[in-house]
Every structure is written in C-alpha cells, then in structure tokens.
PDB file of C-alpha atoms in Angstrom:
ATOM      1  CA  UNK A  27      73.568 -18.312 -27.078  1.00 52.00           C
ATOM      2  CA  UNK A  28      75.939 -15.935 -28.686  1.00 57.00           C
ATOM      3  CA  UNK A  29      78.426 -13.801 -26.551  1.00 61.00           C
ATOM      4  CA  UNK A  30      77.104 -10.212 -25.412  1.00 59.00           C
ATOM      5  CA  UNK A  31      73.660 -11.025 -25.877  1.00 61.00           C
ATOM      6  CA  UNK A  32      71.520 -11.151 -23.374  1.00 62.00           C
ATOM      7  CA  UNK A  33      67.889 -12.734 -23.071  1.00 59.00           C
ATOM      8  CA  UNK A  34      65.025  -9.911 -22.602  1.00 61.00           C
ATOM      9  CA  UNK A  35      61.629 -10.932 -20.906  1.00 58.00           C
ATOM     10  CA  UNK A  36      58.710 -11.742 -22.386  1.00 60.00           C
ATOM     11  CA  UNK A  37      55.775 -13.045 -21.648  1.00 58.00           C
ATOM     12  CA  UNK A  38      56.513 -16.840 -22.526  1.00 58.00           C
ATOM     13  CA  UNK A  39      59.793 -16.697 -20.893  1.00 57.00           C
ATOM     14  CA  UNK A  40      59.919 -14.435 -18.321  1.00 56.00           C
ATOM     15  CA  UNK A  41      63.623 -14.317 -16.844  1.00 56.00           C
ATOM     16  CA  UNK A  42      63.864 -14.401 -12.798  1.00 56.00           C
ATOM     17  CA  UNK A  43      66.671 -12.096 -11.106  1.00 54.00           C
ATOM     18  CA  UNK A  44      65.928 -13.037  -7.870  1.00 52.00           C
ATOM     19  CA  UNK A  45      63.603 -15.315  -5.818  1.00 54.00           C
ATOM     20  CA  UNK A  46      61.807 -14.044  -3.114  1.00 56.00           C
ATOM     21  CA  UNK A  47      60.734 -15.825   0.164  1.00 55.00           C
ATOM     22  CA  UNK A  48      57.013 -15.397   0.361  1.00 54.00           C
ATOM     23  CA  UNK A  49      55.760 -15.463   3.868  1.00 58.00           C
ATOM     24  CA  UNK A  50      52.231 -16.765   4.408  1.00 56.00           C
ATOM     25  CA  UNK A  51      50.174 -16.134   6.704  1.00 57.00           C
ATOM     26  CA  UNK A  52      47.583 -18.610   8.456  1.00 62.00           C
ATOM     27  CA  UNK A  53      43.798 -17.870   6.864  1.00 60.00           C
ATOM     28  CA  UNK A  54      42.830 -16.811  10.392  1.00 61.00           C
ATOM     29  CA  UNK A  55      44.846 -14.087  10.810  1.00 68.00           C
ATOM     30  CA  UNK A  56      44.922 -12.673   7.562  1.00 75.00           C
ATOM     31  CA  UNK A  57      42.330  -9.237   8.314  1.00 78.00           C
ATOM     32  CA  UNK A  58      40.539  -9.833   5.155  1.00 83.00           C
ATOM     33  CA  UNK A  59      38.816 -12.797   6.612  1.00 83.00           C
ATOM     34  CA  UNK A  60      37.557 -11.074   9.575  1.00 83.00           C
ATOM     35  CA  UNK A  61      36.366  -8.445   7.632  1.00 88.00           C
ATOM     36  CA  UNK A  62      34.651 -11.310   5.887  1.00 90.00           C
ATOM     37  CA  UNK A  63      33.276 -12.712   9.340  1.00 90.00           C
ATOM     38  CA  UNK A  64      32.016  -9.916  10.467  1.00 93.00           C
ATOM     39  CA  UNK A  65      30.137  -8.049   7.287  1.00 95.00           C
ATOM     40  CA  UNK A  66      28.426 -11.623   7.349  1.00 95.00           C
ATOM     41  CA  UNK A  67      27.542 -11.815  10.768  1.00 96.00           C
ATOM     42  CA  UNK A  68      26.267  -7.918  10.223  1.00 96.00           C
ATOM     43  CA  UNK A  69      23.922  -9.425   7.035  1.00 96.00           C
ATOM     44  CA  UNK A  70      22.353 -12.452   9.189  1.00 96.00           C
ATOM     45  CA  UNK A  71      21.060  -9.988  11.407  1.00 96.00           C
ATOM     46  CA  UNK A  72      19.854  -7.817   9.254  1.00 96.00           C
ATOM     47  CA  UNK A  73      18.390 -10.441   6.848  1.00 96.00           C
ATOM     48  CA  UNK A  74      16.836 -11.909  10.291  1.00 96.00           C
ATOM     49  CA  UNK A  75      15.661  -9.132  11.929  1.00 95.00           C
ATOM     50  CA  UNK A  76      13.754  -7.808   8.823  1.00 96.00           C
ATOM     51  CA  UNK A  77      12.615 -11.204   8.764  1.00 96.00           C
ATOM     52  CA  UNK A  78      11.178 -11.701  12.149  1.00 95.00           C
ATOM     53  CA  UNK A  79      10.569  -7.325  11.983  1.00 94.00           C
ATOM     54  CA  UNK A  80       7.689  -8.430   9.439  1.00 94.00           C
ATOM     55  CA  UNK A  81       6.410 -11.663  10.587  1.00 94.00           C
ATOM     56  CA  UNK A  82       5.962  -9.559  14.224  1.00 92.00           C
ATOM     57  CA  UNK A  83       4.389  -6.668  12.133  1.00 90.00           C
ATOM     58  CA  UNK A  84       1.949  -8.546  10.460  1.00 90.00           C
ATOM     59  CA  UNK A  85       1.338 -10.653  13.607  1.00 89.00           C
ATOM     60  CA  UNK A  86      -0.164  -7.526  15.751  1.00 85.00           C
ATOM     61  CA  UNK A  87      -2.100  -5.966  12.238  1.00 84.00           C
ATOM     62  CA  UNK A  88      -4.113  -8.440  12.283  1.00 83.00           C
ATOM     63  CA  UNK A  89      -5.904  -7.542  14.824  1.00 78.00           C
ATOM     64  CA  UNK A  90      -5.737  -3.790  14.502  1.00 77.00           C
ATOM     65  CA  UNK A  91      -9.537  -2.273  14.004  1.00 74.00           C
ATOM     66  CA  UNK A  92      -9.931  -1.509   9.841  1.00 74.00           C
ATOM     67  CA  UNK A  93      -9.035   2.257   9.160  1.00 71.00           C
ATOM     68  CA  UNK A  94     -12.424   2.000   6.826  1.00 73.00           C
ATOM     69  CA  UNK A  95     -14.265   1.444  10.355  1.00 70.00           C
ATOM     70  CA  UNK A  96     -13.252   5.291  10.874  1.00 67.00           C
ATOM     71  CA  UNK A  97     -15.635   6.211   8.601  1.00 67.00           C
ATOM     72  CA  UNK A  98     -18.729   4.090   8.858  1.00 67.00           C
ATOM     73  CA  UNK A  99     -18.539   4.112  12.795  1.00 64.00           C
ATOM     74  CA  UNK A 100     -21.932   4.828  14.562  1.00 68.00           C
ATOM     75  CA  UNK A 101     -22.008   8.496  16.515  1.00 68.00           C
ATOM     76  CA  UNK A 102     -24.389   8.423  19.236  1.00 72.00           C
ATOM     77  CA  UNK A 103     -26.732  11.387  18.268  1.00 71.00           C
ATOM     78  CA  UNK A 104     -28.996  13.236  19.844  1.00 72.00           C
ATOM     79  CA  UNK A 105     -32.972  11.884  19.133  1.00 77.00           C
ATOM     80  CA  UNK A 106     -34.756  15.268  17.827  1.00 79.00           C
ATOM     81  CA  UNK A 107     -38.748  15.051  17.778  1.00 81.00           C
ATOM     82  CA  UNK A 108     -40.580  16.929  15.399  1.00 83.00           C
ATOM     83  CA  UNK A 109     -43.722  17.826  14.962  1.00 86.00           C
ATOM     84  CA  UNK A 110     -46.052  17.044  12.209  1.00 87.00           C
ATOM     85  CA  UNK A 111     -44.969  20.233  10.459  1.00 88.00           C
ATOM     86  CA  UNK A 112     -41.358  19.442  10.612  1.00 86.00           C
ATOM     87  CA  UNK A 113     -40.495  21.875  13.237  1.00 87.00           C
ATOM     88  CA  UNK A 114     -37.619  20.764  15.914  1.00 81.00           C
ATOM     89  CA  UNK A 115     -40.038  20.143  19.090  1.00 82.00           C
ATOM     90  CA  UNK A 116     -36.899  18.432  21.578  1.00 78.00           C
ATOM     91  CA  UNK A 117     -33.162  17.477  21.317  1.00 75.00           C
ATOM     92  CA  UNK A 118     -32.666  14.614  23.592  1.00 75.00           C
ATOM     93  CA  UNK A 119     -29.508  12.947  24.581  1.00 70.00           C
ATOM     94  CA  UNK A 120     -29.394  13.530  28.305  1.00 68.00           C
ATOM     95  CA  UNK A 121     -27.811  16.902  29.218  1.00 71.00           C
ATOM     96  CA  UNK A 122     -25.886  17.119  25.711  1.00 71.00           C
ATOM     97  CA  UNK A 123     -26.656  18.058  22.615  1.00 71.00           C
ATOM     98  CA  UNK A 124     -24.900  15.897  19.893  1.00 73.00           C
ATOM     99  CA  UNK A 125     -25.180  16.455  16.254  1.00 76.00           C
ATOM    100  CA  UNK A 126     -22.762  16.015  13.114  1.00 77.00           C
ATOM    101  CA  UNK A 127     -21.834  19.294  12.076  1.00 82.00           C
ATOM    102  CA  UNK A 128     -19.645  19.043   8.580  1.00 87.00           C
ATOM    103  CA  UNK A 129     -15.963  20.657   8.567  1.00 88.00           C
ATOM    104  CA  UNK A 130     -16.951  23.646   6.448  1.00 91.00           C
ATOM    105  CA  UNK A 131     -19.762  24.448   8.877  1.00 92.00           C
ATOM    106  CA  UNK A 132     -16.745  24.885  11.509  1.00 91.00           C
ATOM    107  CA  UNK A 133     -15.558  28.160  11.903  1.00 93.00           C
ATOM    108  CA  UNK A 134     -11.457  28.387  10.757  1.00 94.00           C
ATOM    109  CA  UNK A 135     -10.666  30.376  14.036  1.00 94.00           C
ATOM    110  CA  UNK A 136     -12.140  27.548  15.732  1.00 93.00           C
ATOM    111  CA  UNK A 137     -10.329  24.924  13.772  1.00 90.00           C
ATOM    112  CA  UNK A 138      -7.287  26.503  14.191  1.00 91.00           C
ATOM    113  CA  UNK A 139      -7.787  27.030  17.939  1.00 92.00           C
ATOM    114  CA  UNK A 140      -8.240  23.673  18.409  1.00 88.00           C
ATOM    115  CA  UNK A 141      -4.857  22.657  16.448  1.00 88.00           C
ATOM    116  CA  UNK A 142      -3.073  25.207  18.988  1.00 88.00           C
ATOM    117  CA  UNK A 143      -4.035  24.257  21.666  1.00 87.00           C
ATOM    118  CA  UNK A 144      -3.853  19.767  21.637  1.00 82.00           C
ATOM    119  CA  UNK A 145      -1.495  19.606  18.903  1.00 82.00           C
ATOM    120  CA  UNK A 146       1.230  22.384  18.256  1.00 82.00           C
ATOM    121  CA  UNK A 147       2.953  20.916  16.142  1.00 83.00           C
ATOM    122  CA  UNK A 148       0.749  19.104  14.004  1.00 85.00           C
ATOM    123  CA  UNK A 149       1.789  20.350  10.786  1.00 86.00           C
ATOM    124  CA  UNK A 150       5.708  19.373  11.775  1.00 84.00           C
ATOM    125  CA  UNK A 151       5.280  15.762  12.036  1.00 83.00           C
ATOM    126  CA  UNK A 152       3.472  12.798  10.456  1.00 83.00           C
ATOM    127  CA  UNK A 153       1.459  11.636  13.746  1.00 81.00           C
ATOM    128  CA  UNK A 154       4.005  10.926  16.102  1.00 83.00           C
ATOM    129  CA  UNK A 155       5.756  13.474  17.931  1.00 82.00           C
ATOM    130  CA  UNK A 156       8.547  12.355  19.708  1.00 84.00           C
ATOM    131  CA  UNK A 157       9.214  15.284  21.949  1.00 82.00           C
ATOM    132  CA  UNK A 158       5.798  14.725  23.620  1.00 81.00           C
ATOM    133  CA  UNK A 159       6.250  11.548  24.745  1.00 83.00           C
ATOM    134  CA  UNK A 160       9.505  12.445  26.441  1.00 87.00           C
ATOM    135  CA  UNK A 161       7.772  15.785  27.941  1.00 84.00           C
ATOM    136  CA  UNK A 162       5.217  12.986  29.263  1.00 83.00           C
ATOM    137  CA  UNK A 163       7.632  11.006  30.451  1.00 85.00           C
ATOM    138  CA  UNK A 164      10.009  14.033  32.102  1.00 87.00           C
ATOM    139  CA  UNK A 165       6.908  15.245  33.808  1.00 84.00           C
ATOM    140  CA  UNK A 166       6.034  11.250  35.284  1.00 82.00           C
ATOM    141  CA  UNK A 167       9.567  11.036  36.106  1.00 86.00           C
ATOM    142  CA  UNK A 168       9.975  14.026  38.302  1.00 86.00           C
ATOM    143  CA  UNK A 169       5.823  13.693  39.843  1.00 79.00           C
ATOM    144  CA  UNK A 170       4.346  16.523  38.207  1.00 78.00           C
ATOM    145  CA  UNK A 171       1.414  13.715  37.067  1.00 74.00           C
ATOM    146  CA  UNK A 172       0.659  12.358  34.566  1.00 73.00           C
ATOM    147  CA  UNK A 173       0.702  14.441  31.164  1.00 72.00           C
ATOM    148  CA  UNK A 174      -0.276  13.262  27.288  1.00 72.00           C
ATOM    149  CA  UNK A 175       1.866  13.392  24.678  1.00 74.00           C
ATOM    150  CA  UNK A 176      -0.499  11.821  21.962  1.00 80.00           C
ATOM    151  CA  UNK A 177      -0.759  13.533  18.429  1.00 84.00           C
ATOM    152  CA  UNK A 178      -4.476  14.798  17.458  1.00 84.00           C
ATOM    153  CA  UNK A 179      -4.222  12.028  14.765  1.00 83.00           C
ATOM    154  CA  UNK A 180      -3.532   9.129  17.460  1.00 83.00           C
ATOM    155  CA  UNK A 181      -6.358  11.258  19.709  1.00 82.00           C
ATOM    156  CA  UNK A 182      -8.735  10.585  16.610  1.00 81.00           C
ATOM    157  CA  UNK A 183      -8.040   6.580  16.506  1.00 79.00           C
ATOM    158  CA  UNK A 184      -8.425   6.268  20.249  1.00 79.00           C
ATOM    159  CA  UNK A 185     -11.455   7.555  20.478  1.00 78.00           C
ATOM    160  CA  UNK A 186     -12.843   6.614  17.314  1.00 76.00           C
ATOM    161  CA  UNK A 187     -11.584   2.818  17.262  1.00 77.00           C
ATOM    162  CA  UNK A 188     -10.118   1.805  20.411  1.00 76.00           C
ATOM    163  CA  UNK A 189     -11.133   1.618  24.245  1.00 74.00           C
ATOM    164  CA  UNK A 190     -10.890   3.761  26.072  1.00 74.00           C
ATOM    165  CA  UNK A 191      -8.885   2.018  28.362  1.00 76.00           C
ATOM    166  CA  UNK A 192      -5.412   3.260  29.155  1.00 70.00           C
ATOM    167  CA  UNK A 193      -2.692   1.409  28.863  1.00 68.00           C
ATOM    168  CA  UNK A 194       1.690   1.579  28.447  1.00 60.00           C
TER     169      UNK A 194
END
C-alpha cells in the first residue's frame, strides 16, 4: 500500500474501526419471546373455544323444534256446525271462540297496540332485548315478583313450539 492512501469500504472488504462488545441476552428474557408466548397462548384459546363454541352449538340444535314446524303447526279451532244451507248454526270450543283470522283482516291500530304494549321496542332490536331481562331480573332481585322480559318474537316460539313450562 502506497503512503497517504487510505483503504475506503466496500462491500467485499468492509474496514472495522472499532469492535464492539455485544451483550446477549438469555432467550427468556428477551420481551419478544413473551410477546411470542402470550399472542400464542391468546390463539389456542381462541382456536379452542370456537372449536368447542360450535361443537356445543350444534350439540343443543339438534334438538331444537324445526322453525318450518311454525308454520304447519295444528291451531285448535273452534268446530262450527252448519246447516244444510251453509248457514253458521254453532261455534263450539268451550267458552271461546277460536278462528284464524289473516293479518290484513287485523285492524293496524290493533296491530300496533299490541306492539306497544308487550314489546316496545320491537323495531330496536333483532329478538333479544337485553334491557328486559335485566328489568326482570332488577325487579326479582329487589321482590317486586316476578316480571318478563321476553321479546314478542321469543313470545311467538314459546307458545308456538315449546312447553309451556317455565324454566331459567
């Protein structure tokens, strides 16, 4: 090497000024590895409880009534008699008179009554209202009885599918 010139870096020979003591640190208490831990200890149990979510989902379906049952369920009806002419002679089902009567037929005061009055806030959520069921429970709690907090949508299923058995 000639006098006054000096070597310049490059990438095939890179020139070192000074060496540095690296310090390692032990794998278990670097941060990034319990970052590591824990995001997959987060993902197995969310992986798992999706997993055993479904399985119990599709466990207690099974032996949910068909919604198709809703519409091809029998009615008791009142027996009407006619006469040979085809004029209504009696309407018997005990002491109440039962007969399907088609939506349009209902009057829309009526409809809407109805709407007010078991379900005010039917057209604010999608069947389950959560601020009735903790009005039923405030009112067990501090023994002013017992009070519903069923939608008119889970009203319809009872009555039309299940028992009428009440139950937690």
């Amino acid at each position: 090497m000639r006098k006054g010139r000096t070597l310049k870096p490059n990438r095939y020979h890179p020139i070192r000024k000074h060496k540095r003591q690296v310090k390692y640190m032990s794998t278990y208490r670097k941060p990034i590895f319990w970052a590591t831990v824990a995001a997959a200890v987060v993902l197995f149990f969310l992986v798992s409880g999706l997993f055993f979510g479904t399985i119990t989902v599709a466990y207690y379906s099974r032996r949910l009534p068909s919604p198709t049952s809703l519409i091809a369920r029998d009615v008791e009806l009142s027996t009407k008699i006619y006469d040979r002419n085809g004029e209504l002679l009696y309407d018997v089902h005990g002491e109440k008179n039962r007969a399907l009567v088609k939506l349009d037929d209902v009057p829309l005061y009526l409809r809407q009554a109805t709407i007010a009055i078991e379900d005010q806030n039917f057209y604010h959520h999608r069947g389950f209202d959560i601020t009735g069921y903790i009005r039923s429970i405030k009112f067990i709690i501090t023994g002013r009885g017992l009070a519903g907090g069923s939608t008119l949508t889970q009203q319809l299923i009872k009555n039309a599918l299940l028992t009428p058995e009440r139950t937690l």
